[in-house]
Amino acid sequence: MDVAVSGASGLIGSALRASLEADGHQVVPLLRPGRPGRGIAWDPEHGTIDASGLESIDAVVHLAGEGVAAGPWTHRHRTAVLRSRVDGTRLLAGALAGLDLPPSVLVSGSAIGYYGSRGDEPLPEDAGPGHDFLARVCIAWEAATAVAEDAGIRTVHVRTGMVLAPRGGALGPQRPLFRAGLGAKAGRGTQWVSWIHLDDEVGAIRHAITRADVAGAVNLAAPHPVTNAAFARAFAASLGRRARLTIPRLATAVPFGVGQLVDSLLFASQRVAPDVLEQTGYRFEHPELAEALAHV
């Protein structure tokens, strides 16, 4: 199987590439200008892509986008987050729709931010969207694949939760603090955290590629979300520490977009259910948090 991947050098993309290549599949990365290596040239900022390189590709996985937590949520950064997802997705979907031999499936990135902050409400794939910035980004991001769907390409929107990985990811910036005994819950810690181990992130994407009955929104989150307080305790315990501190909600009042970023990442509550994955036979390698943290 030949699989084209955008964002192939990122946390998820590099793990997906390694997994596919280990099983004998060929991964063809989409490469921006100036990036070394062999692949399909594309430049989302200028709206160009070498569509001929996509002919006869079996599947496309689209993961590229500006990092949400790459900086404070200034107007400039928020614009970059939105445009990098919508413009790149629209460009790629349009190129696929115009092919003589299009892929059978497009797996396009999204996030559980689609749902907004919803308290204790269970959130399967058919739950409605939220209204905050990240929800609006995800709505527009998913809508940008429409031309590929209209062309008959099976399209999957993988709504990813907090990814747990040995290096980088959501745990990267927190690990030194927790290791130093400075682990903390956010506020009361009652908000829900929906997480997924990197192995299952990759496994679920591969499941979406190969299962013809998987289409539309798919929640990529483990079947057992936990509260923020429980996550802090488990993460600290995995490092032989305790999480005794509390991050006050006052932290969200910091100006220049920092407060909005903190509020979205630490205080949003999303109790996500991976109904589609479970109903189509996906078996999680790491369904329980304590074991997943021990593994990473």
PDB file of C-alpha atoms in Angstrom:
ATOM      1  CA  MET A   1       0.000   0.000   0.000  1.00  0.00           C
ATOM      2  CA  ASP A   2       1.247   3.485  -0.913  1.00  0.00           C
ATOM      3  CA  VAL A   3       0.253   6.153   1.626  1.00  0.00           C
ATOM      4  CA  ALA A   4       0.834   9.888   1.228  1.00  0.00           C
ATOM      5  CA  VAL A   5       1.235  11.692   4.562  1.00  0.00           C
ATOM      6  CA  SER A   6       1.329  15.393   5.334  1.00  0.00           C
ATOM      7  CA  GLY A   7       2.950  16.303   8.650  1.00  0.00           C
ATOM      8  CA  ALA A   8       5.057  13.144   8.321  1.00  0.00           C
ATOM      9  CA  SER A   9       7.849  14.599  10.450  1.00  0.00           C
ATOM     10  CA  GLY A  10       5.606  15.489  13.394  1.00  0.00           C
ATOM     11  CA  LEU A  11       4.909  13.481  16.539  1.00  0.00           C
ATOM     12  CA  ILE A  12       2.017  11.482  15.086  1.00  0.00           C
ATOM     13  CA  GLY A  13       3.193  11.510  11.468  1.00  0.00           C
ATOM     14  CA  SER A  14       6.651  10.121  12.230  1.00  0.00           C
ATOM     15  CA  ALA A  15       5.197   7.331  14.392  1.00  0.00           C
ATOM     16  CA  LEU A  16       2.650   6.495  11.705  1.00  0.00           C
ATOM     17  CA  ARG A  17       5.350   6.424   9.046  1.00  0.00           C
ATOM     18  CA  ALA A  18       7.533   4.093  11.094  1.00  0.00           C
ATOM     19  CA  SER A  19       4.594   1.764  11.750  1.00  0.00           C
ATOM     20  CA  LEU A  20       3.547   1.598   8.096  1.00  0.00           C
ATOM     21  CA  GLU A  21       7.075   1.105   6.796  1.00  0.00           C
ATOM     22  CA  ALA A  22       7.734  -1.624   9.361  1.00  0.00           C
ATOM     23  CA  ASP A  23       4.888  -3.569   7.749  1.00  0.00           C
ATOM     24  CA  GLY A  24       6.235  -3.083   4.232  1.00  0.00           C
ATOM     25  CA  HIS A  25       4.066  -0.169   3.106  1.00  0.00           C
ATOM     26  CA  GLN A  26       5.516   2.804   1.240  1.00  0.00           C
ATOM     27  CA  VAL A  27       5.027   6.241   2.800  1.00  0.00           C
ATOM     28  CA  VAL A  28       5.286   9.271   0.526  1.00  0.00           C
ATOM     29  CA  PRO A  29       5.594  12.498   2.547  1.00  0.00           C
ATOM     30  CA  LEU A  30       4.186  15.816   1.404  1.00  0.00           C
ATOM     31  CA  LEU A  31       7.158  18.176   1.557  1.00  0.00           C
ATOM     32  CA  ARG A  32       7.097  21.949   1.921  1.00  0.00           C
ATOM     33  CA  PRO A  33       9.636  24.113   0.050  1.00  0.00           C
ATOM     34  CA  GLY A  34      13.147  23.699   1.399  1.00  0.00           C
ATOM     35  CA  ARG A  35      12.472  20.392   3.145  1.00  0.00           C
ATOM     36  CA  PRO A  36      15.006  17.678   2.235  1.00  0.00           C
ATOM     37  CA  GLY A  37      14.065  14.251   1.011  1.00  0.00           C
ATOM     38  CA  ARG A  38      11.917  12.649  -1.653  1.00  0.00           C
ATOM     39  CA  GLY A  39       8.197  13.213  -1.660  1.00  0.00           C
ATOM     40  CA  ILE A  40       5.332  15.241  -3.083  1.00  0.00           C
ATOM     41  CA  ALA A  41       5.999  18.965  -3.227  1.00  0.00           C
ATOM     42  CA  TRP A  42       3.346  21.223  -1.792  1.00  0.00           C
ATOM     43  CA  ASP A  43       3.149  24.771  -0.503  1.00  0.00           C
ATOM     44  CA  PRO A  44      -0.149  25.411   1.309  1.00  0.00           C
ATOM     45  CA  GLU A  45       0.700  29.053   1.982  1.00  0.00           C
ATOM     46  CA  HIS A  46       0.923  29.746  -1.752  1.00  0.00           C
ATOM     47  CA  GLY A  47      -1.719  27.231  -2.814  1.00  0.00           C
ATOM     48  CA  THR A  48       0.475  24.927  -4.883  1.00  0.00           C
ATOM     49  CA  ILE A  49       0.773  21.139  -4.908  1.00  0.00           C
ATOM     50  CA  ASP A  50       2.258  18.547  -7.274  1.00  0.00           C
ATOM     51  CA  ALA A  51      -1.003  16.685  -7.848  1.00  0.00           C
ATOM     52  CA  SER A  52       0.631  14.271 -10.278  1.00  0.00           C
ATOM     53  CA  GLY A  53       2.517  12.720  -7.367  1.00  0.00           C
ATOM     54  CA  LEU A  54      -0.811  11.746  -5.824  1.00  0.00           C
ATOM     55  CA  GLU A  55      -2.014   9.690  -8.793  1.00  0.00           C
ATOM     56  CA  SER A  56      -2.510   6.009  -7.914  1.00  0.00           C
ATOM     57  CA  ILE A  57      -1.785   6.593  -4.211  1.00  0.00           C
ATOM     58  CA  ASP A  58      -3.860   4.156  -2.145  1.00  0.00           C
ATOM     59  CA  ALA A  59      -4.529   6.404   0.854  1.00  0.00           C
ATOM     60  CA  VAL A  60      -3.788   9.916   2.090  1.00  0.00           C
ATOM     61  CA  VAL A  61      -3.332  10.922   5.747  1.00  0.00           C
ATOM     62  CA  HIS A  62      -3.402  14.676   6.351  1.00  0.00           C
ATOM     63  CA  LEU A  63      -1.876  15.739   9.672  1.00  0.00           C
ATOM     64  CA  ALA A  64      -0.177  19.071   8.916  1.00  0.00           C
ATOM     65  CA  GLY A  65      -1.081  22.241  10.805  1.00  0.00           C
ATOM     66  CA  GLU A  66       0.335  25.004  12.990  1.00  0.00           C
ATOM     67  CA  GLY A  67       0.775  23.857  16.602  1.00  0.00           C
ATOM     68  CA  VAL A  68      -2.102  25.054  18.762  1.00  0.00           C
ATOM     69  CA  ALA A  69       0.163  25.440  21.785  1.00  0.00           C
ATOM     70  CA  ALA A  70       3.133  26.774  19.811  1.00  0.00           C
ATOM     71  CA  GLY A  71       2.636  30.240  21.328  1.00  0.00           C
ATOM     72  CA  PRO A  72       0.201  32.565  23.110  1.00  0.00           C
ATOM     73  CA  TRP A  73      -3.148  32.951  21.411  1.00  0.00           C
ATOM     74  CA  THR A  74      -2.458  36.309  19.877  1.00  0.00           C
ATOM     75  CA  HIS A  75      -4.556  37.309  16.880  1.00  0.00           C
ATOM     76  CA  ARG A  76      -1.629  36.405  14.626  1.00  0.00           C
ATOM     77  CA  HIS A  77      -1.181  32.928  16.086  1.00  0.00           C
ATOM     78  CA  ARG A  78      -4.906  32.159  16.078  1.00  0.00           C
ATOM     79  CA  THR A  79      -5.057  33.163  12.418  1.00  0.00           C
ATOM     80  CA  ALA A  80      -2.078  30.909  11.638  1.00  0.00           C
ATOM     81  CA  VAL A  81      -3.707  27.958  13.451  1.00  0.00           C
ATOM     82  CA  LEU A  82      -6.922  28.366  11.475  1.00  0.00           C
ATOM     83  CA  ARG A  83      -5.432  29.113   8.059  1.00  0.00           C
ATOM     84  CA  SER A  84      -2.800  26.360   8.216  1.00  0.00           C
ATOM     85  CA  ARG A  85      -5.559  23.804   8.697  1.00  0.00           C
ATOM     86  CA  VAL A  86      -8.277  25.133   6.441  1.00  0.00           C
ATOM     87  CA  ASP A  87      -6.100  26.285   3.526  1.00  0.00           C
ATOM     88  CA  GLY A  88      -3.912  23.168   3.531  1.00  0.00           C
ATOM     89  CA  THR A  89      -6.886  20.816   3.791  1.00  0.00           C
ATOM     90  CA  ARG A  90      -8.804  22.597   1.034  1.00  0.00           C
ATOM     91  CA  LEU A  91      -5.739  22.528  -1.240  1.00  0.00           C
ATOM     92  CA  LEU A  92      -5.122  18.824  -0.691  1.00  0.00           C
ATOM     93  CA  ALA A  93      -8.789  17.819  -0.963  1.00  0.00           C
ATOM     94  CA  GLY A  94      -9.141  19.767  -4.201  1.00  0.00           C
ATOM     95  CA  ALA A  95      -6.087  18.086  -5.687  1.00  0.00           C
ATOM     96  CA  LEU A  96      -7.399  14.635  -4.762  1.00  0.00           C
ATOM     97  CA  ALA A  97     -10.814  15.373  -6.230  1.00  0.00           C
ATOM     98  CA  GLY A  98      -9.228  16.220  -9.579  1.00  0.00           C
ATOM     99  CA  LEU A  99      -7.207  13.027  -9.962  1.00  0.00           C
ATOM    100  CA  ASP A 100      -7.884  10.395 -12.599  1.00  0.00           C
ATOM    101  CA  LEU A 101      -6.914   7.702 -10.082  1.00  0.00           C
ATOM    102  CA  PRO A 102      -7.748   9.132  -6.638  1.00  0.00           C
ATOM    103  CA  PRO A 103      -7.033   7.346  -3.360  1.00  0.00           C
ATOM    104  CA  SER A 104      -9.734   5.233  -1.790  1.00  0.00           C
ATOM    105  CA  VAL A 105      -9.564   7.160   1.483  1.00  0.00           C
ATOM    106  CA  LEU A 106      -8.553  10.513   2.945  1.00  0.00           C
ATOM    107  CA  VAL A 107      -7.896  10.471   6.694  1.00  0.00           C
ATOM    108  CA  SER A 108      -7.851  14.100   7.744  1.00  0.00           C
ATOM    109  CA  GLY A 109      -6.811  15.448  11.124  1.00  0.00           C
ATOM    110  CA  SER A 110      -9.185  17.102  13.566  1.00  0.00           C
ATOM    111  CA  ALA A 111      -9.406  17.310  17.358  1.00  0.00           C
ATOM    112  CA  ILE A 112     -11.772  16.786  20.261  1.00  0.00           C
ATOM    113  CA  GLY A 113     -11.691  20.566  20.580  1.00  0.00           C
ATOM    114  CA  TYR A 114     -14.600  20.264  18.112  1.00  0.00           C
ATOM    115  CA  TYR A 115     -16.925  19.699  21.075  1.00  0.00           C
ATOM    116  CA  GLY A 116     -15.919  22.696  23.173  1.00  0.00           C
ATOM    117  CA  SER A 117     -16.008  22.432  26.966  1.00  0.00           C
ATOM    118  CA  ARG A 118     -19.031  20.317  27.952  1.00  0.00           C
ATOM    119  CA  GLY A 119     -18.740  19.434  31.639  1.00  0.00           C
ATOM    120  CA  ASP A 120     -19.785  15.851  32.425  1.00  0.00           C
ATOM    121  CA  GLU A 121     -21.673  15.307  29.151  1.00  0.00           C
ATOM    122  CA  PRO A 122     -20.577  12.155  27.286  1.00  0.00           C
ATOM    123  CA  LEU A 123     -19.397  13.078  23.793  1.00  0.00           C
ATOM    124  CA  PRO A 124     -19.746  10.415  21.081  1.00  0.00           C
ATOM    125  CA  GLU A 125     -19.133  11.363  17.468  1.00  0.00           C
ATOM    126  CA  ASP A 126     -22.701  12.565  16.883  1.00  0.00           C
ATOM    127  CA  ALA A 127     -22.520  15.168  19.672  1.00  0.00           C
ATOM    128  CA  GLY A 128     -22.861  18.711  18.374  1.00  0.00           C
ATOM    129  CA  PRO A 129     -19.982  21.193  18.138  1.00  0.00           C
ATOM    130  CA  GLY A 130     -18.944  23.778  20.693  1.00  0.00           C
ATOM    131  CA  HIS A 131     -18.696  27.514  20.169  1.00  0.00           C
ATOM    132  CA  ASP A 132     -15.192  28.496  21.283  1.00  0.00           C
ATOM    133  CA  PHE A 133     -12.115  29.163  19.153  1.00  0.00           C
ATOM    134  CA  LEU A 134     -10.919  25.571  18.895  1.00  0.00           C
ATOM    135  CA  ALA A 135     -14.416  24.351  18.068  1.00  0.00           C
ATOM    136  CA  ARG A 136     -14.684  26.883  15.245  1.00  0.00           C
ATOM    137  CA  VAL A 137     -11.269  25.796  13.946  1.00  0.00           C
ATOM    138  CA  CYS A 138     -12.297  22.127  13.913  1.00  0.00           C
ATOM    139  CA  ILE A 139     -15.613  22.859  12.215  1.00  0.00           C
ATOM    140  CA  ALA A 140     -13.877  24.768   9.412  1.00  0.00           C
ATOM    141  CA  TRP A 141     -11.065  22.194   9.245  1.00  0.00           C
ATOM    142  CA  GLU A 142     -13.455  19.310   8.692  1.00  0.00           C
ATOM    143  CA  ALA A 143     -15.610  21.270   6.240  1.00  0.00           C
ATOM    144  CA  ALA A 144     -12.540  21.913   4.066  1.00  0.00           C
ATOM    145  CA  THR A 145     -12.542  18.258   2.945  1.00  0.00           C
ATOM    146  CA  ALA A 146     -15.967  18.638   1.282  1.00  0.00           C
ATOM    147  CA  VAL A 147     -14.680  18.632  -2.301  1.00  0.00           C
ATOM    148  CA  ALA A 148     -12.974  15.256  -1.739  1.00  0.00           C
ATOM    149  CA  GLU A 149     -16.108  13.784  -0.197  1.00  0.00           C
ATOM    150  CA  ASP A 150     -18.201  15.118  -3.088  1.00  0.00           C
ATOM    151  CA  ALA A 151     -15.804  13.365  -5.484  1.00  0.00           C
ATOM    152  CA  GLY A 152     -16.605  10.031  -3.820  1.00  0.00           C
ATOM    153  CA  ILE A 153     -13.445   9.669  -1.733  1.00  0.00           C
ATOM    154  CA  ARG A 154     -14.140   8.047   1.629  1.00  0.00           C
ATOM    155  CA  THR A 155     -13.204  10.740   4.126  1.00  0.00           C
ATOM    156  CA  VAL A 156     -12.479  10.275   7.823  1.00  0.00           C
ATOM    157  CA  HIS A 157     -12.071  13.110  10.327  1.00  0.00           C
ATOM    158  CA  VAL A 158      -9.937  11.824  13.200  1.00  0.00           C
ATOM    159  CA  ARG A 159     -10.775  13.904  16.271  1.00  0.00           C
ATOM    160  CA  THR A 160      -7.717  13.368  18.433  1.00  0.00           C
ATOM    161  CA  GLY A 161      -7.525  13.757  22.205  1.00  0.00           C
ATOM    162  CA  MET A 162      -4.446  14.397  24.358  1.00  0.00           C
ATOM    163  CA  VAL A 163      -1.669  12.221  22.920  1.00  0.00           C
ATOM    164  CA  LEU A 164       0.615  10.473  25.431  1.00  0.00           C
ATOM    165  CA  ALA A 165       4.075   9.802  24.028  1.00  0.00           C
ATOM    166  CA  PRO A 166       7.535   8.982  25.411  1.00  0.00           C
ATOM    167  CA  ARG A 167       8.894  12.250  24.012  1.00  0.00           C
ATOM    168  CA  GLY A 168       7.125  15.476  23.169  1.00  0.00           C
ATOM    169  CA  GLY A 169       3.358  15.623  22.935  1.00  0.00           C
ATOM    170  CA  ALA A 170       1.188  16.830  25.781  1.00  0.00           C
ATOM    171  CA  LEU A 171       3.430  15.299  28.460  1.00  0.00           C
ATOM    172  CA  GLY A 172       6.648  16.894  27.223  1.00  0.00           C
ATOM    173  CA  PRO A 173       6.419  20.321  28.890  1.00  0.00           C
ATOM    174  CA  GLN A 174       4.766  18.875  32.016  1.00  0.00           C
ATOM    175  CA  ARG A 175       7.200  16.053  32.713  1.00  0.00           C
ATOM    176  CA  PRO A 176      10.026  18.167  34.286  1.00  0.00           C
ATOM    177  CA  LEU A 177       7.572  19.843  36.657  1.00  0.00           C
ATOM    178  CA  PHE A 178       5.950  16.596  37.738  1.00  0.00           C
ATOM    179  CA  ARG A 179       9.343  14.911  38.103  1.00  0.00           C
ATOM    180  CA  ALA A 180      10.429  17.776  40.385  1.00  0.00           C
ATOM    181  CA  GLY A 181       7.406  17.195  42.592  1.00  0.00           C
ATOM    182  CA  LEU A 182       5.554  20.228  41.236  1.00  0.00           C
ATOM    183  CA  GLY A 183       2.689  18.342  39.653  1.00  0.00           C
ATOM    184  CA  ALA A 184      -0.684  20.027  39.994  1.00  0.00           C
ATOM    185  CA  LYS A 185      -4.331  19.667  39.151  1.00  0.00           C
ATOM    186  CA  ALA A 186      -6.040  22.578  37.397  1.00  0.00           C
ATOM    187  CA  GLY A 187      -8.592  24.310  39.588  1.00  0.00           C
ATOM    188  CA  ARG A 188     -10.951  21.840  41.245  1.00  0.00           C
ATOM    189  CA  GLY A 189      -9.726  19.159  38.837  1.00  0.00           C
ATOM    190  CA  THR A 190     -13.227  17.936  38.021  1.00  0.00           C
ATOM    191  CA  GLN A 191     -12.929  18.647  34.280  1.00  0.00           C
ATOM    192  CA  TRP A 192     -12.611  15.585  32.054  1.00  0.00           C
ATOM    193  CA  VAL A 193      -9.420  14.715  30.185  1.00  0.00           C
ATOM    194  CA  SER A 194      -9.728  12.506  27.102  1.00  0.00           C
ATOM    195  CA  TRP A 195      -6.359  11.004  26.227  1.00  0.00           C
ATOM    196  CA  ILE A 196      -4.854   8.434  23.862  1.00  0.00           C
ATOM    197  CA  HIS A 197      -1.523   6.617  23.804  1.00  0.00           C
ATOM    198  CA  LEU A 198       0.576   7.287  20.693  1.00  0.00           C
ATOM    199  CA  ASP A 199       0.457   3.575  19.810  1.00  0.00           C
ATOM    200  CA  ASP A 200      -3.341   3.719  19.696  1.00  0.00           C
ATOM    201  CA  GLU A 201      -3.309   7.015  17.801  1.00  0.00           C
ATOM    202  CA  VAL A 202      -1.307   5.279  15.085  1.00  0.00           C
ATOM    203  CA  GLY A 203      -3.354   2.099  15.328  1.00  0.00           C
ATOM    204  CA  ALA A 204      -6.626   3.994  15.043  1.00  0.00           C
ATOM    205  CA  ILE A 205      -5.430   5.912  11.976  1.00  0.00           C
ATOM    206  CA  ARG A 206      -4.406   2.638  10.341  1.00  0.00           C
ATOM    207  CA  HIS A 207      -7.810   1.217  11.284  1.00  0.00           C
ATOM    208  CA  ALA A 208      -9.456   4.194   9.558  1.00  0.00           C
ATOM    209  CA  ILE A 209      -7.352   3.609   6.441  1.00  0.00           C
ATOM    210  CA  THR A 210      -8.209  -0.050   6.051  1.00  0.00           C
ATOM    211  CA  ARG A 211     -11.821  -0.278   7.296  1.00  0.00           C
ATOM    212  CA  ALA A 212     -14.159   0.594   4.441  1.00  0.00           C
ATOM    213  CA  ASP A 213     -17.050   1.063   6.889  1.00  0.00           C
ATOM    214  CA  VAL A 214     -15.305   3.902   8.741  1.00  0.00           C
ATOM    215  CA  ALA A 215     -16.202   7.369   7.452  1.00  0.00           C
ATOM    216  CA  GLY A 216     -16.980  10.790   8.864  1.00  0.00           C
ATOM    217  CA  ALA A 217     -16.026  11.752  12.396  1.00  0.00           C
ATOM    218  CA  VAL A 218     -14.035   9.296  14.522  1.00  0.00           C
ATOM    219  CA  ASN A 219     -12.992  10.067  18.100  1.00  0.00           C
ATOM    220  CA  LEU A 220      -9.381   9.096  18.760  1.00  0.00           C
ATOM    221  CA  ALA A 221      -9.456   8.833  22.533  1.00  0.00           C
ATOM    222  CA  ALA A 222      -9.098   5.935  24.952  1.00  0.00           C
ATOM    223  CA  PRO A 223     -12.349   4.427  26.260  1.00  0.00           C
ATOM    224  CA  HIS A 224     -11.687   5.550  29.849  1.00  0.00           C
ATOM    225  CA  PRO A 225     -11.299   9.339  30.204  1.00  0.00           C
ATOM    226  CA  VAL A 226     -10.405  10.638  33.652  1.00  0.00           C
ATOM    227  CA  THR A 227     -10.771  13.865  35.572  1.00  0.00           C
ATOM    228  CA  ASN A 228      -7.941  16.375  35.541  1.00  0.00           C
ATOM    229  CA  ALA A 229      -7.212  15.631  39.213  1.00  0.00           C
ATOM    230  CA  ALA A 230      -7.047  11.890  38.545  1.00  0.00           C
ATOM    231  CA  PHE A 231      -4.767  12.487  35.567  1.00  0.00           C
ATOM    232  CA  ALA A 232      -2.401  14.614  37.670  1.00  0.00           C
ATOM    233  CA  ARG A 233      -2.247  11.933  40.380  1.00  0.00           C
ATOM    234  CA  ALA A 234      -1.616   9.148  37.866  1.00  0.00           C
ATOM    235  CA  PHE A 235       1.043  11.084  35.984  1.00  0.00           C
ATOM    236  CA  ALA A 236       2.853  11.976  39.214  1.00  0.00           C
ATOM    237  CA  ALA A 237       2.638   8.367  40.434  1.00  0.00           C
ATOM    238  CA  SER A 238       4.169   7.122  37.169  1.00  0.00           C
ATOM    239  CA  LEU A 239       7.216   9.260  38.018  1.00  0.00           C
ATOM    240  CA  GLY A 240       7.317   8.209  41.674  1.00  0.00           C
ATOM    241  CA  ARG A 241       5.941  11.564  42.833  1.00  0.00           C
ATOM    242  CA  ARG A 242       2.744  13.091  44.173  1.00  0.00           C
ATOM    243  CA  ALA A 243       0.635  15.892  42.721  1.00  0.00           C
ATOM    244  CA  ARG A 244      -0.214  18.082  45.694  1.00  0.00           C
ATOM    245  CA  LEU A 245      -0.494  21.500  44.071  1.00  0.00           C
ATOM    246  CA  THR A 246      -3.313  23.365  42.370  1.00  0.00           C
ATOM    247  CA  ILE A 247      -3.188  25.728  39.395  1.00  0.00           C
ATOM    248  CA  PRO A 248      -5.703  28.480  40.213  1.00  0.00           C
ATOM    249  CA  ARG A 249      -8.245  29.587  37.628  1.00  0.00           C
ATOM    250  CA  LEU A 250      -6.680  33.044  38.017  1.00  0.00           C
ATOM    251  CA  ALA A 251      -3.976  31.814  35.646  1.00  0.00           C
ATOM    252  CA  THR A 252      -6.427  32.300  32.794  1.00  0.00           C
ATOM    253  CA  ALA A 253      -6.511  36.053  33.423  1.00  0.00           C
ATOM    254  CA  VAL A 254      -2.960  36.479  32.095  1.00  0.00           C
ATOM    255  CA  PRO A 255      -3.063  38.884  29.114  1.00  0.00           C
ATOM    256  CA  PHE A 256      -1.705  38.618  25.536  1.00  0.00           C
ATOM    257  CA  GLY A 257      -3.515  35.388  24.730  1.00  0.00           C
ATOM    258  CA  VAL A 258      -1.701  33.304  27.342  1.00  0.00           C
ATOM    259  CA  GLY A 259      -4.762  33.084  29.571  1.00  0.00           C
ATOM    260  CA  GLN A 260      -6.989  31.843  26.748  1.00  0.00           C
ATOM    261  CA  LEU A 261      -4.434  29.167  25.870  1.00  0.00           C
ATOM    262  CA  VAL A 262      -4.159  28.001  29.496  1.00  0.00           C
ATOM    263  CA  ASP A 263      -7.919  27.961  29.911  1.00  0.00           C
ATOM    264  CA  SER A 264      -8.449  25.879  26.784  1.00  0.00           C
ATOM    265  CA  LEU A 265      -5.690  23.356  27.506  1.00  0.00           C
ATOM    266  CA  LEU A 266      -6.163  22.916  31.256  1.00  0.00           C
ATOM    267  CA  PHE A 267      -9.725  23.813  32.170  1.00  0.00           C
ATOM    268  CA  ALA A 268     -11.822  22.592  29.230  1.00  0.00           C
ATOM    269  CA  SER A 269     -13.878  19.477  30.043  1.00  0.00           C
ATOM    270  CA  GLN A 270     -14.343  16.887  27.276  1.00  0.00           C
ATOM    271  CA  ARG A 271     -15.625  13.429  28.173  1.00  0.00           C
ATOM    272  CA  VAL A 272     -15.138  11.837  24.773  1.00  0.00           C
ATOM    273  CA  ALA A 273     -16.367   8.362  23.822  1.00  0.00           C
ATOM    274  CA  PRO A 274     -14.663   6.423  20.965  1.00  0.00           C
ATOM    275  CA  ASP A 275     -17.912   4.826  19.794  1.00  0.00           C
ATOM    276  CA  VAL A 276     -16.996   4.443  16.109  1.00  0.00           C
ATOM    277  CA  LEU A 277     -13.665   2.755  16.839  1.00  0.00           C
ATOM    278  CA  GLU A 278     -15.220   0.303  19.266  1.00  0.00           C
ATOM    279  CA  GLN A 279     -18.240  -0.433  17.044  1.00  0.00           C
ATOM    280  CA  THR A 280     -15.974  -1.186  14.063  1.00  0.00           C
ATOM    281  CA  GLY A 281     -13.762  -3.589  15.991  1.00  0.00           C
ATOM    282  CA  TYR A 282     -10.732  -1.555  17.008  1.00  0.00           C
ATOM    283  CA  ARG A 283      -9.019  -2.980  20.117  1.00  0.00           C
ATOM    284  CA  PHE A 284      -7.060  -0.471  22.200  1.00  0.00           C
ATOM    285  CA  GLU A 285      -3.543  -1.484  23.190  1.00  0.00           C
ATOM    286  CA  HIS A 286      -3.610   0.927  26.131  1.00  0.00           C
ATOM    287  CA  PRO A 287      -7.181   1.463  27.378  1.00  0.00           C
ATOM    288  CA  GLU A 288      -6.247   2.313  30.992  1.00  0.00           C
ATOM    289  CA  LEU A 289      -4.373   5.464  31.993  1.00  0.00           C
ATOM    290  CA  ALA A 290      -2.029   4.013  34.620  1.00  0.00           C
ATOM    291  CA  GLU A 291      -0.728   1.355  32.227  1.00  0.00           C
ATOM    292  CA  ALA A 292      -0.441   3.844  29.356  1.00  0.00           C
ATOM    293  CA  LEU A 293       1.618   6.236  31.483  1.00  0.00           C
ATOM    294  CA  ALA A 294       3.823   3.407  32.713  1.00  0.00           C
ATOM    295  CA  HIS A 295       4.435   2.424  29.110  1.00  0.00           C
ATOM    296  CA  VAL A 296       5.496   5.901  28.001  1.00  0.00           C
TER     297      VAL A 296
END
